[in-house]
Tab-separated table of C-alpha atoms in Angstrom:
chain	number	residue	atom	x	y	z
R	1	MET	CA	0.000	0.000	0.000
R	2	THR	CA	1.426	3.413	-0.924
R	3	ARG	CA	0.866	6.338	1.388
R	4	LEU	CA	0.947	10.053	0.544
R	5	ASP	CA	4.245	10.562	2.370
R	6	GLY	CA	6.023	8.436	-0.258
R	7	LYS	CA	6.641	5.468	2.030
R	8	ILE	CA	5.718	1.955	0.942
R	9	GLU	CA	4.037	-0.367	3.422
R	10	ILE	CA	4.516	-4.099	2.842
R	11	VAL	CA	1.885	-6.340	4.394
R	12	TRP	CA	2.470	-10.065	4.835
R	13	LYS	CA	-0.875	-11.729	4.218
R	14	THR	CA	-1.587	-15.341	5.089
R	15	ARG	CA	-4.526	-17.189	3.545
R	16	LEU	CA	-6.851	-19.730	5.126
R	17	CYS	CA	-6.675	-23.062	3.316
R	18	THR	CA	-7.133	-26.791	3.687
R	19	VAL	CA	-4.686	-29.556	2.829
R	20	ASP	CA	-6.140	-33.069	2.877
R	21	ASP	CA	-9.126	-31.745	4.920
R	22	GLU	CA	-6.812	-30.177	7.547
R	23	PHE	CA	-7.133	-26.416	8.087
R	24	GLY	CA	-4.008	-24.330	7.756
R	25	ALA	CA	-2.658	-20.856	7.054
R	26	PHE	CA	-0.801	-20.543	3.755
R	27	GLN	CA	2.440	-18.592	4.256
R	28	ILE	CA	4.509	-18.505	1.060
R	29	TRP	CA	5.285	-20.310	-2.200
R	30	VAL	CA	8.604	-22.155	-2.389
R	31	PRO	CA	10.219	-21.862	-5.831
R	32	SER	CA	10.946	-25.498	-6.604
R	33	ASP	CA	10.060	-28.228	-9.065
R	34	PRO	CA	7.387	-29.317	-8.339
R	35	PRO	CA	6.076	-26.124	-6.660
R	36	LEU	CA	5.693	-26.287	-2.894
R	37	ALA	CA	4.079	-24.059	-0.296
R	38	VAL	CA	4.756	-23.408	3.363
R	39	VAL	CA	1.571	-23.903	5.380
R	40	GLU	CA	1.096	-23.471	9.133
R	41	PHE	CA	-1.115	-26.092	10.786
R	42	SER	CA	-2.231	-26.419	14.410
R	43	ASP	CA	0.581	-28.928	15.032
R	44	GLY	CA	3.361	-27.111	13.168
R	45	VAL	CA	4.606	-25.809	9.835
R	46	ARG	CA	5.071	-28.046	6.802
R	47	GLN	CA	5.929	-27.793	3.139
R	48	VAL	CA	3.146	-29.202	0.992
R	49	ALA	CA	2.605	-29.821	-2.712
R	50	ALA	CA	0.897	-26.852	-4.381
R	51	GLU	CA	-1.874	-28.961	-5.902
R	52	LYS	CA	-2.999	-30.146	-2.452
R	53	ILE	CA	-3.890	-26.632	-1.303
R	54	LYS	CA	-7.530	-25.562	-1.390
R	55	PHE	CA	-7.989	-21.926	-0.413
R	56	CYS	CA	-11.134	-21.134	1.573
R	57	ASP	CA	-10.855	-17.414	2.297
R	58	GLU	CA	-12.464	-14.218	0.989
R	59	ASP	CA	-10.107	-14.097	-2.018
R	60	HIS	CA	-11.220	-17.585	-3.029
R	61	GLN	CA	-14.892	-16.697	-2.588
R	62	MET	CA	-14.381	-13.738	-4.951
R	63	VAL	CA	-12.953	-16.102	-7.603
R	64	VAL	CA	-15.930	-18.441	-7.138
R	65	GLY	CA	-18.323	-15.503	-7.498
R	66	PHE	CA	-16.678	-14.285	-10.711
R	67	GLU	CA	-16.773	-17.788	-12.169
R	68	LYS	CA	-20.480	-18.137	-11.335
R	69	PHE	CA	-21.234	-14.711	-12.824
R	70	SER	CA	-19.266	-15.579	-15.957
R	71	LYS	CA	-21.147	-18.842	-16.489
R	72	GLU	CA	-24.524	-17.181	-15.894
R	73	ASN	CA	-23.711	-14.408	-18.385
R	74	GLY	CA	-22.208	-16.403	-21.236
R	75	ASN	CA	-18.604	-15.834	-20.150
R	76	ALA	CA	-19.105	-12.059	-20.319
R	77	GLY	CA	-15.961	-10.137	-19.562
R	78	ARG	CA	-13.500	-12.895	-20.417
R	79	GLN	CA	-10.425	-11.828	-22.370
R	80	ASP	CA	-9.708	-15.270	-23.850
R	81	GLN	CA	-12.721	-15.689	-26.128
R	82	GLY	CA	-10.924	-18.193	-28.321
R	83	GLY	CA	-9.611	-17.843	-31.807
R	84	GLY	CA	-6.355	-18.986	-32.811
């Protein structure tokens, strides 16, 4: 977030997620092959495979809402309308 005094504020945001039906707080992506993520669970912090993460926070709900709106309105607003 930029403020009027020219200073930049960096905010570290965690995201609520589940991994194999266990709630956790996503922390950061680990650049690796395959991609991993650091997730904090109630019993500790672990690295997990990216594809196992299911976000369940407000950001995810916004994505779900946009997808529903898009389907209900014939994919209105999509940039990738096909072609070749």
